[in-house]
PDB file of C-alpha atoms and ligand atoms in Angstrom:
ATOM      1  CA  UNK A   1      59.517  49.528  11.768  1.00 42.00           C
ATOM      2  CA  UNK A   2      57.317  48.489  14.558  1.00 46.00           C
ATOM      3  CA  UNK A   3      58.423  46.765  17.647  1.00 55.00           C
ATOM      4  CA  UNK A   4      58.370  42.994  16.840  1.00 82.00           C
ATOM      5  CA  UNK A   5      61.603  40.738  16.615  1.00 88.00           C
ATOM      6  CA  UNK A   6      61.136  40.108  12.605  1.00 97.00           C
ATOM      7  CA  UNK A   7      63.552  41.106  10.899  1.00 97.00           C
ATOM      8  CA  UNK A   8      63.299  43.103   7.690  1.00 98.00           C
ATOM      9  CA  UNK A   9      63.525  40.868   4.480  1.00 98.00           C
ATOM     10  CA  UNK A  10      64.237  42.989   1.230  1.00 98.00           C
ATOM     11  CA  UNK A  11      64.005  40.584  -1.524  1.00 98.00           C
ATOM     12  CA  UNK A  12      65.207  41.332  -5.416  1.00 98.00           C
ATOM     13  CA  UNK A  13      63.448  39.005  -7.901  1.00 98.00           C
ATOM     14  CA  UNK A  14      65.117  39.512 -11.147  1.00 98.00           C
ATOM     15  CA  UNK A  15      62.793  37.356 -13.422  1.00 98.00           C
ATOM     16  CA  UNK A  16      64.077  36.661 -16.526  1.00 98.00           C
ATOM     17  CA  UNK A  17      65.815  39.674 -16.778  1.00 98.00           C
ATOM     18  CA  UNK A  18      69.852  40.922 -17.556  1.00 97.00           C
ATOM     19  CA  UNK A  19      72.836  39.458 -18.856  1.00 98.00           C
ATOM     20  CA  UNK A  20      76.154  37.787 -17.106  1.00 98.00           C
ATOM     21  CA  UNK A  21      78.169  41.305 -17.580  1.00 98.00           C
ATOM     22  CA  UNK A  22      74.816  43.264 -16.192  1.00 98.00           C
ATOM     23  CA  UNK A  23      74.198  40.983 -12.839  1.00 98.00           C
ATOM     24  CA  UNK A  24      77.752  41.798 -11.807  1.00 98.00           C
ATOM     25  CA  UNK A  25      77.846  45.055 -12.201  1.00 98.00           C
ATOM     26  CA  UNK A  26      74.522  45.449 -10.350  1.00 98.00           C
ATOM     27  CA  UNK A  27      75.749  43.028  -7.614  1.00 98.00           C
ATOM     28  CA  UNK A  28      79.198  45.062  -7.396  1.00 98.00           C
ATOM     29  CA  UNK A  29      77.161  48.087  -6.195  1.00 98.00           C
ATOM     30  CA  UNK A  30      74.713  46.246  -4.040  1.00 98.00           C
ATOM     31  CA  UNK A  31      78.064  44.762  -2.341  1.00 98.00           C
ATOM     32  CA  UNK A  32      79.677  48.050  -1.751  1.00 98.00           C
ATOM     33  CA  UNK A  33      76.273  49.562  -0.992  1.00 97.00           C
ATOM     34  CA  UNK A  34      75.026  47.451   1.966  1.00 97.00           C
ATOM     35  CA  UNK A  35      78.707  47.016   3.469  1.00 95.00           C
ATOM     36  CA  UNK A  36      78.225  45.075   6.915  1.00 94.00           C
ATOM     37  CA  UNK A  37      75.160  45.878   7.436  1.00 88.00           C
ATOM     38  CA  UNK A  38      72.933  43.129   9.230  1.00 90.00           C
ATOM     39  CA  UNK A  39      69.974  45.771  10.062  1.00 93.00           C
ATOM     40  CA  UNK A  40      67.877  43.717   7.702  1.00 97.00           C
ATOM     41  CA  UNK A  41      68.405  40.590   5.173  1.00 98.00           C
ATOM     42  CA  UNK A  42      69.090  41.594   1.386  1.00 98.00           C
ATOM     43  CA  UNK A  43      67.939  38.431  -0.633  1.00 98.00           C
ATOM     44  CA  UNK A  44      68.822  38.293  -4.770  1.00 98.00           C
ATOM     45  CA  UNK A  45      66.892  35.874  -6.700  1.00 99.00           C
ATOM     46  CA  UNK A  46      68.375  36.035 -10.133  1.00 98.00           C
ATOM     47  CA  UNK A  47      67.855  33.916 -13.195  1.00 98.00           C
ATOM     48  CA  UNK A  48      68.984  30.428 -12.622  1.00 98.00           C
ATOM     49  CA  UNK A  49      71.627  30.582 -14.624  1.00 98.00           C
ATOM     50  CA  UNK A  50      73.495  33.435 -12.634  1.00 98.00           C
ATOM     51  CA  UNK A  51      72.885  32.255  -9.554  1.00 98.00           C
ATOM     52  CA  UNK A  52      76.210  30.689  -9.181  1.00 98.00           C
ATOM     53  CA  UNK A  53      78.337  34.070 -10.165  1.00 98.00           C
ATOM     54  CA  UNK A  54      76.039  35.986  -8.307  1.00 98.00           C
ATOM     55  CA  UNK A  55      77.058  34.002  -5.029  1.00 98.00           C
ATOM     56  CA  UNK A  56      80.839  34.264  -5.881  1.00 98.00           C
ATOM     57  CA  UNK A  57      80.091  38.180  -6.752  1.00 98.00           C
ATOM     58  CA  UNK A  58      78.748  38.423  -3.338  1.00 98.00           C
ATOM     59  CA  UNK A  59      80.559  35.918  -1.570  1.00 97.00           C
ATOM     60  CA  UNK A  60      82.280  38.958   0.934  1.00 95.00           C
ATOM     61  CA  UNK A  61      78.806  40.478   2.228  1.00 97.00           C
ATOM     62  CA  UNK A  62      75.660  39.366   4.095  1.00 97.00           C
ATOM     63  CA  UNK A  63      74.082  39.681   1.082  1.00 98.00           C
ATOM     64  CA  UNK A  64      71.379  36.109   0.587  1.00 98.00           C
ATOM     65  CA  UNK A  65      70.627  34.097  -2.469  1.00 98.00           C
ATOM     66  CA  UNK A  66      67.360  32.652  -3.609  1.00 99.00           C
ATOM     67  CA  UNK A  67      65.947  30.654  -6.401  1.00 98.00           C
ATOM     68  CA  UNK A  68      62.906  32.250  -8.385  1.00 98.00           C
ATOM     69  CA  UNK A  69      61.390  28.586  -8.683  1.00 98.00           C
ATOM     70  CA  UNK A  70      62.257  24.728  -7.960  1.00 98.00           C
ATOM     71  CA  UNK A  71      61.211  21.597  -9.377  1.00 98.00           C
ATOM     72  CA  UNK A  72      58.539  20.234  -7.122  1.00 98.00           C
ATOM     73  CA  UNK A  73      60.185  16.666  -7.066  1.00 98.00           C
ATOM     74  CA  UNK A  74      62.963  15.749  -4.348  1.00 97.00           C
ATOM     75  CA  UNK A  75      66.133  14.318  -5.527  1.00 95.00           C
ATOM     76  CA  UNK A  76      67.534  13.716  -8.803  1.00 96.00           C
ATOM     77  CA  UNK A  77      66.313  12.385 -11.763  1.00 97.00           C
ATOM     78  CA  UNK A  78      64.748  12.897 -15.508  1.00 98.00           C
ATOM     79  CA  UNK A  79      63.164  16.085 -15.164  1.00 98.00           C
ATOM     80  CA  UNK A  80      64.734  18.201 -18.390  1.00 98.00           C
ATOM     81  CA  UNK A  81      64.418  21.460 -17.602  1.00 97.00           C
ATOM     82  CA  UNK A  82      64.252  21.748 -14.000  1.00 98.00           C
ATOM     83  CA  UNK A  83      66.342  22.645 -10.989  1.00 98.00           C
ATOM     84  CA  UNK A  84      66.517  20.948  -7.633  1.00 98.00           C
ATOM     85  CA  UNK A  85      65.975  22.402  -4.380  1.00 98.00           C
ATOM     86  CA  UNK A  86      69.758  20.356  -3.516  1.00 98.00           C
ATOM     87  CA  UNK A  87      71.014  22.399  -6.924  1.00 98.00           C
ATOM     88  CA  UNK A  88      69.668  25.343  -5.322  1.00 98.00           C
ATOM     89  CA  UNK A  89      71.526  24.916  -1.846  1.00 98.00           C
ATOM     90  CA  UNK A  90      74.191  23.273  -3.604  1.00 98.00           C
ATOM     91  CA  UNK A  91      75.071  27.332  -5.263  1.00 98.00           C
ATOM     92  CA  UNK A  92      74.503  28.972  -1.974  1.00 98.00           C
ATOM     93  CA  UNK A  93      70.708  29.692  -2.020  1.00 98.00           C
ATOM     94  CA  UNK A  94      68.411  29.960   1.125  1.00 98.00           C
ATOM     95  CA  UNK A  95      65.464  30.761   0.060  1.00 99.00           C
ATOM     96  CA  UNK A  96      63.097  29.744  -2.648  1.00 99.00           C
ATOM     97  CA  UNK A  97      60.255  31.629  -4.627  1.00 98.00           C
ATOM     98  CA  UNK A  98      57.467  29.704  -4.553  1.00 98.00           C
ATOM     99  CA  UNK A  99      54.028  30.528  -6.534  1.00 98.00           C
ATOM    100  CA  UNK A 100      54.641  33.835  -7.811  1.00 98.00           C
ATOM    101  CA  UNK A 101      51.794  34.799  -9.943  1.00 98.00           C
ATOM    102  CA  UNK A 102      53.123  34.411 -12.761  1.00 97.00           C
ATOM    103  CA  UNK A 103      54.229  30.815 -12.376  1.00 98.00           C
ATOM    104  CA  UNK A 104      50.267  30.432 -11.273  1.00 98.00           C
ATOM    105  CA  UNK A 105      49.397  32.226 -14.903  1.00 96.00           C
ATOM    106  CA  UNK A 106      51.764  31.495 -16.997  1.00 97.00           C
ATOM    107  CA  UNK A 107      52.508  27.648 -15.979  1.00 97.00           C
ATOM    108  CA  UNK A 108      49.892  27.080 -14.851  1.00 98.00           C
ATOM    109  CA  UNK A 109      51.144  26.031 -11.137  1.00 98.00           C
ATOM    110  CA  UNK A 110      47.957  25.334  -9.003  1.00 98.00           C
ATOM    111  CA  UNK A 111      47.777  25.487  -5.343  1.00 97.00           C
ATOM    112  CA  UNK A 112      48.307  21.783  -4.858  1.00 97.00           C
ATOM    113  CA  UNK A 113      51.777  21.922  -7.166  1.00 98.00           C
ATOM    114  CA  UNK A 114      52.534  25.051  -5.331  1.00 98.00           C
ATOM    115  CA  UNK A 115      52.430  23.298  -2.359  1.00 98.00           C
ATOM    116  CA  UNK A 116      54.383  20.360  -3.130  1.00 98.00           C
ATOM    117  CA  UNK A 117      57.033  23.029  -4.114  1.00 98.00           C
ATOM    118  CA  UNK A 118      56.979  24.835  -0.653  1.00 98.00           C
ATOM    119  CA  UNK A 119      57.429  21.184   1.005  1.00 98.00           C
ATOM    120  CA  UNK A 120      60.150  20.131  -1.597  1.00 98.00           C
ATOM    121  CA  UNK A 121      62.073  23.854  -0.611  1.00 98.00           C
ATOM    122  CA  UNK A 122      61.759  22.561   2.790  1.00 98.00           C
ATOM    123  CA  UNK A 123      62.932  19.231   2.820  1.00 98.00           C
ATOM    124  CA  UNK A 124      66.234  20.422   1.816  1.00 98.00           C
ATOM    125  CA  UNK A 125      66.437  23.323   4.328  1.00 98.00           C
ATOM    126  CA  UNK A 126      66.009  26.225   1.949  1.00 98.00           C
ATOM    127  CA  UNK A 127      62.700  28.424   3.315  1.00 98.00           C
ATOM    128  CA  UNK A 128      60.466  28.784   0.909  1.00 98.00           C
ATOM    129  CA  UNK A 129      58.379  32.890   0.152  1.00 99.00           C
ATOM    130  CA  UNK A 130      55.473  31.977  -0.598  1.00 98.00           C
ATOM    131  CA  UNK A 131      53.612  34.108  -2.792  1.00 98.00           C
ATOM    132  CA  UNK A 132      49.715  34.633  -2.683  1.00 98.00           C
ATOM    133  CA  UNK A 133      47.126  37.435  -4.498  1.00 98.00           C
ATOM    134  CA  UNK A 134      44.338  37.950  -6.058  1.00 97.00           C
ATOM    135  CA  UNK A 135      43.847  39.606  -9.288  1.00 96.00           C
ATOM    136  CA  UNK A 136      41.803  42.594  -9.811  1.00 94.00           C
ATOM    137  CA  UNK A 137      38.752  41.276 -11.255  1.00 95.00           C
ATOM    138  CA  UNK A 138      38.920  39.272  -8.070  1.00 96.00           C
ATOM    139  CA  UNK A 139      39.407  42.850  -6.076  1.00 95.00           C
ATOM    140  CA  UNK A 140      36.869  44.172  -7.527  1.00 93.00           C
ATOM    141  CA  UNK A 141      34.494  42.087  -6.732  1.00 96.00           C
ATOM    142  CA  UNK A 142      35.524  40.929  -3.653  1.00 97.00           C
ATOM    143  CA  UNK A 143      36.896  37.946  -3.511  1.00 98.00           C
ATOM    144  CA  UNK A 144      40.423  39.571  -2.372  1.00 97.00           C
ATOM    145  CA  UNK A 145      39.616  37.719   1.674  1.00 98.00           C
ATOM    146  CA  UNK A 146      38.592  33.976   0.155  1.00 98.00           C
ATOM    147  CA  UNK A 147      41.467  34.346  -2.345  1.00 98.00           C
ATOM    148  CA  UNK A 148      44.373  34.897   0.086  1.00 98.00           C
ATOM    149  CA  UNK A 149      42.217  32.374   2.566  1.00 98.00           C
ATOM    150  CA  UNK A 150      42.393  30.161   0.102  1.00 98.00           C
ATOM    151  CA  UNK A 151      46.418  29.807  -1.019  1.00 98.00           C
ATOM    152  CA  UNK A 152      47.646  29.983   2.542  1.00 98.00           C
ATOM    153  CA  UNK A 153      44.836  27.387   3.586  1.00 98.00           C
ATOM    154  CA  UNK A 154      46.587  24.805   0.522  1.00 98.00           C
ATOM    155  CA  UNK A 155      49.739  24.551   2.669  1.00 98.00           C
ATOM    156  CA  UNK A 156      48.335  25.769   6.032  1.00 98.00           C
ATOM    157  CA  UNK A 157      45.516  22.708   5.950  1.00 97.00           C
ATOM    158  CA  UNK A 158      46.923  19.495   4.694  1.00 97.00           C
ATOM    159  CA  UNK A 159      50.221  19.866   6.197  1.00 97.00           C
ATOM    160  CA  UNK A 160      50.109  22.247   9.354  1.00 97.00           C
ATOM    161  CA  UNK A 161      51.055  24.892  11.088  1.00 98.00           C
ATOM    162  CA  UNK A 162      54.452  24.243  12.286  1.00 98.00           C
ATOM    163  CA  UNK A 163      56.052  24.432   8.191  1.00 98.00           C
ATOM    164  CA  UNK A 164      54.595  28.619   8.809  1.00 98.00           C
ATOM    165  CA  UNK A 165      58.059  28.694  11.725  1.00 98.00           C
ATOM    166  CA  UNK A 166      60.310  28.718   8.607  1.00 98.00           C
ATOM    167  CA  UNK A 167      58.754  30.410   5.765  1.00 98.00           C
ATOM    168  CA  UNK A 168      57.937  33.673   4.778  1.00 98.00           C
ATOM    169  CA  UNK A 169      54.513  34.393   2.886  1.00 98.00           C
ATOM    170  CA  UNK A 170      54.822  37.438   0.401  1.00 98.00           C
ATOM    171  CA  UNK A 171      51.396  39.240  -0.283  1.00 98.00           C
ATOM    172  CA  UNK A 172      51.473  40.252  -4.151  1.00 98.00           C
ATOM    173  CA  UNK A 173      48.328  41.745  -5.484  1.00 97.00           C
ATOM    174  CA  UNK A 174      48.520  40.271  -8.885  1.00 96.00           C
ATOM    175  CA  UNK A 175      46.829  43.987 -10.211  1.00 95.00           C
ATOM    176  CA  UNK A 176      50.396  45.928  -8.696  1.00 94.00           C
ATOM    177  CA  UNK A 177      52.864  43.483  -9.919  1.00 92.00           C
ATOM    178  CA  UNK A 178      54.940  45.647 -12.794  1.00 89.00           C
ATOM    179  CA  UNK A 179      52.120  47.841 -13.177  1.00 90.00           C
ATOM    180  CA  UNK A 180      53.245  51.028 -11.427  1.00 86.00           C
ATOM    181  CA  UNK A 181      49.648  50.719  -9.331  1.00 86.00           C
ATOM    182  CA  UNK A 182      51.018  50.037  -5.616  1.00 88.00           C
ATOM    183  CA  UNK A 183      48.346  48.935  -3.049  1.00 90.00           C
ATOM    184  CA  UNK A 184      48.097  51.497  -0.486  1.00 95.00           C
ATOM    185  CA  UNK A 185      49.503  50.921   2.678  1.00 97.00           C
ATOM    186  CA  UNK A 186      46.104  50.504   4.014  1.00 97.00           C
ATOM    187  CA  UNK A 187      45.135  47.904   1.239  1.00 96.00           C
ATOM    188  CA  UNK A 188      48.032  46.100   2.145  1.00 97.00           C
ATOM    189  CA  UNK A 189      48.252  46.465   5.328  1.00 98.00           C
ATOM    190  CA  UNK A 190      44.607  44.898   5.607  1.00 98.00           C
ATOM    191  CA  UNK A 191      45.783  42.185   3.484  1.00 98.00           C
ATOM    192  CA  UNK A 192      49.068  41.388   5.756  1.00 98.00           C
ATOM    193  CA  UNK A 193      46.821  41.350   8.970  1.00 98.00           C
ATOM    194  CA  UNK A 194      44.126  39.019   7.891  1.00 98.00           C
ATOM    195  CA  UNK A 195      46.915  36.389   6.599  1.00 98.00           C
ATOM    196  CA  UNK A 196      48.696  36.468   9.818  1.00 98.00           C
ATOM    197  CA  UNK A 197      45.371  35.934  11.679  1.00 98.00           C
ATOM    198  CA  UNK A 198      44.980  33.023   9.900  1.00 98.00           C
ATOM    199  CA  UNK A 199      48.362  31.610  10.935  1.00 98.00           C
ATOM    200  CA  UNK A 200      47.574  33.072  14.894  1.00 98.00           C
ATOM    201  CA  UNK A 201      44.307  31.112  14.885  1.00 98.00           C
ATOM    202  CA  UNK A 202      46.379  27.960  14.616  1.00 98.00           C
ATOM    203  CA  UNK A 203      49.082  29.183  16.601  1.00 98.00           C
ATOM    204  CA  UNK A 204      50.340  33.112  17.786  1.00 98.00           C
ATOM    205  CA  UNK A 205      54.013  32.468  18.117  1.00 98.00           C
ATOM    206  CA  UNK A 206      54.423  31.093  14.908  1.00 98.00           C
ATOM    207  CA  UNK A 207      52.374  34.286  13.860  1.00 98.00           C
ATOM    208  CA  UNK A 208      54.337  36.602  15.560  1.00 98.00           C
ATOM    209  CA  UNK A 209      57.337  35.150  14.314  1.00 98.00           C
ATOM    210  CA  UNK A 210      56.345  34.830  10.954  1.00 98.00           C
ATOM    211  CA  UNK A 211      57.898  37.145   8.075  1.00 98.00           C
ATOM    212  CA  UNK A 212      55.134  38.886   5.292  1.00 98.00           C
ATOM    213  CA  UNK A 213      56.471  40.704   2.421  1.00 98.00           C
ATOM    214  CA  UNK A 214      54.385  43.079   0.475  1.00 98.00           C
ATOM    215  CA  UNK A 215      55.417  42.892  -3.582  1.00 97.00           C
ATOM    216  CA  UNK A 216      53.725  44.842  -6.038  1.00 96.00           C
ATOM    217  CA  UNK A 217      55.721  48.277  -7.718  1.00 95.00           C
ATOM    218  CA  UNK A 218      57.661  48.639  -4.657  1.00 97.00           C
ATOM    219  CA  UNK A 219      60.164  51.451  -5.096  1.00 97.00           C
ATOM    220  CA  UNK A 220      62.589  53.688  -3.285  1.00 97.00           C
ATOM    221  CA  UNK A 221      59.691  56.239  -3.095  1.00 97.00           C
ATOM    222  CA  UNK A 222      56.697  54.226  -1.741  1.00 97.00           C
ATOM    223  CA  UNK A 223      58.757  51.863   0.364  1.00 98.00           C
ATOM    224  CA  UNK A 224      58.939  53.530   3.688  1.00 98.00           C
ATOM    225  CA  UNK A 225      55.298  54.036   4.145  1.00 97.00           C
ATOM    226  CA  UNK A 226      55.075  50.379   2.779  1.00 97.00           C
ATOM    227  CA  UNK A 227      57.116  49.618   5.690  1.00 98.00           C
ATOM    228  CA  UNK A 228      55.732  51.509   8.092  1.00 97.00           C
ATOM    229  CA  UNK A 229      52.473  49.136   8.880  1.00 97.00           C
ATOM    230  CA  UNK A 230      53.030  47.049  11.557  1.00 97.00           C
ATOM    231  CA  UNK A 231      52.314  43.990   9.155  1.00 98.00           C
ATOM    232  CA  UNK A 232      54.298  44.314   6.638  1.00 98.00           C
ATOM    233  CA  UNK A 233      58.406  43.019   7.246  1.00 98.00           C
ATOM    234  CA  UNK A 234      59.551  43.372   3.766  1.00 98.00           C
ATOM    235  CA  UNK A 235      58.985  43.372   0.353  1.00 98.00           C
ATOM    236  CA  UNK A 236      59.535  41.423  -3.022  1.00 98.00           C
ATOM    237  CA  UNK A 237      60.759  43.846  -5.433  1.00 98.00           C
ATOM    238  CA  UNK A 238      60.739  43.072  -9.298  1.00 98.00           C
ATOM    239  CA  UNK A 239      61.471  46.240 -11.552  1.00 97.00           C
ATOM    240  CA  UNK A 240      62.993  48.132  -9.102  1.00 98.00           C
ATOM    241  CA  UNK A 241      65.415  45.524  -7.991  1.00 98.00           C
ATOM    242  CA  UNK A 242      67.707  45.755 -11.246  1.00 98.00           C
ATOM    243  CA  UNK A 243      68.433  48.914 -10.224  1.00 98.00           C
ATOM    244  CA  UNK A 244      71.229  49.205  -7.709  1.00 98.00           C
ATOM    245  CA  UNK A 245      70.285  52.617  -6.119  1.00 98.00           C
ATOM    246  CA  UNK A 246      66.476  52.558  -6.037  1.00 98.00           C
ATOM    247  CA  UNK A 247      67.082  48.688  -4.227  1.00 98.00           C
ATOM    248  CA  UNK A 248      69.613  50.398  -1.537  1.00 98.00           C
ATOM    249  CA  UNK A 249      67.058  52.990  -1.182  1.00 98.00           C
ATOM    250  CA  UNK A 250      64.464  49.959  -0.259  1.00 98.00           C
ATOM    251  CA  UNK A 251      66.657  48.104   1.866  1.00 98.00           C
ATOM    252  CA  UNK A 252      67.372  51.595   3.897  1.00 97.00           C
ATOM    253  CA  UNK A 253      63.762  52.206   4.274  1.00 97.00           C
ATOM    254  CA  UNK A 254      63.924  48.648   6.450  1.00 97.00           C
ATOM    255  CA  UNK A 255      66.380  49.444   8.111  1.00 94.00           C
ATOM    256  CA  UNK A 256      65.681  53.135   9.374  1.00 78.00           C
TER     257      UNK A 256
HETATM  258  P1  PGA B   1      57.328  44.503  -9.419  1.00 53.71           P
HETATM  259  O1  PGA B   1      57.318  42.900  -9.269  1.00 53.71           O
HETATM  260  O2  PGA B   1      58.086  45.050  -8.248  1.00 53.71           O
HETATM  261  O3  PGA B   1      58.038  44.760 -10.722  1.00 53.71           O
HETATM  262  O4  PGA B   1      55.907  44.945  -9.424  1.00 53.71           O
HETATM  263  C1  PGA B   1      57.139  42.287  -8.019  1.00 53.71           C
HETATM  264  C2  PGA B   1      57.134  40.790  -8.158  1.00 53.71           C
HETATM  265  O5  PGA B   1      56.566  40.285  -9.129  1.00 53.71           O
HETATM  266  O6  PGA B   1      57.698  40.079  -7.318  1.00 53.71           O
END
């Protein structure tokens, strides 16, 4: 890793994936595979409905819990279907997912509900990843810069600077996400750079401070050199994180 005080952040986001008996299995040998070690963070975001077991299950180790989503309203009330950031603490979580691509596709989450999500995560003390990336049609023609600019700017504009000293942004090139096509280290590392600029142009200890995960086919065998730029403190792993070993392998490639 390079010599800066952030620490590694290894994050597993399940997505809609396993089954009760599956999760604690998987969490048994993610327990018994980091042991004490505080090198870096290991964060699980499973389904919604395991969240709670999955915090028992790994109740004993440093292991973190996070919530793949939250409902963008604060409080309680008739919202069928959703989950509270309070729910959220209320089983143990941290952190919170917020606008992973495929809540921007598939629910059509904009940047201005995105936003509201990030400042409901916060209001209840749970530190929202924030998730930005551009597709590839937008790669390939360029657009990758005004994208990025664009998704940090909905949160970085409006409502300042000072809600960047406890967050962390994840950089996931929609075109790598379950694909098996990784952005090059250099692709990302680009990426990673020019989104902490634009945090360091409204304040550099903020951007020093603050935490960018890469996520896009990250796996045991690309990781290190993932981790190796001098931007990049982590990663958001889908596919590979239901798999105990190839996730260790991850987490030790942030922490060697
Ligand atoms: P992937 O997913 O590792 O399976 O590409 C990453 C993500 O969507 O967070």
């Amino acid at each position: 890793m390079s010599a800066n005080n952030r620490k590694p952040l290894i994050a597993g986001n399940w997505k809609m994936n396993g089954s009760l008996q599956g999760s604690r299995a998987l969490v048994d040998d993610l327990v018994a595979g980091i042991g004490g070690s505080a090198a870096a963070e290991m964060l699980l975001c499973p389904p919604a409905a395991y969240l709670h077991p999955v915090a028992g299950w790994s109740a004993a180790s440093p292991i973190k819990l996070g919530g793949q989503n939250l409902c963008e309203q604060v409080g309680s009330g008739a919202f069928t279907g959703e989950i509270s950031g309070d729910m959220l603490r209320d089983v143990g979580c941290t952190y919170a997912i917020v606008g992973h691509s495929e809540r921007r596709t598939l629910y059509g989450e904009s940047d201005a509900v995105v936003a509201r999500k990030f400042l409901a995560a916060q209001s209840v003390g749970l530190i929202p990843i924030l998730c930005v990336g551009e597709s590839l049609q937008e790669r390939e023609s360029g657009q990758t810069e005004a994208v990025v600019t664009r998704q940090v700017d909905a949160i970085l504009k409006p409502h300042g600077v000072g809600l960047f000293a406890a967050a962390v942004i994840a950089y996931e090139p929609i075109w790598a996400i379950g694909t098996g096509k990784t952005a090059s280290p250099q692709q990302a590392q680009e990426v990673h750079a020019l989104i902490r600029a634009l945090i360091a142009a409204q304040d550099a200890t903020i951007a020093a401070g603050l935490r960018i995960l890469y996520g896009g086919s990250v796996k045991g065998s690309n990781a290190h050199e993932l981790l190796a730029q001098q931007d990049i403190d982590g990663g958001l792993v889908g596919g590979a994180s239901l798999d105990a070993a190839d996730f260790l392998k991850i987490y030790q490639a942030a922490t060697g």
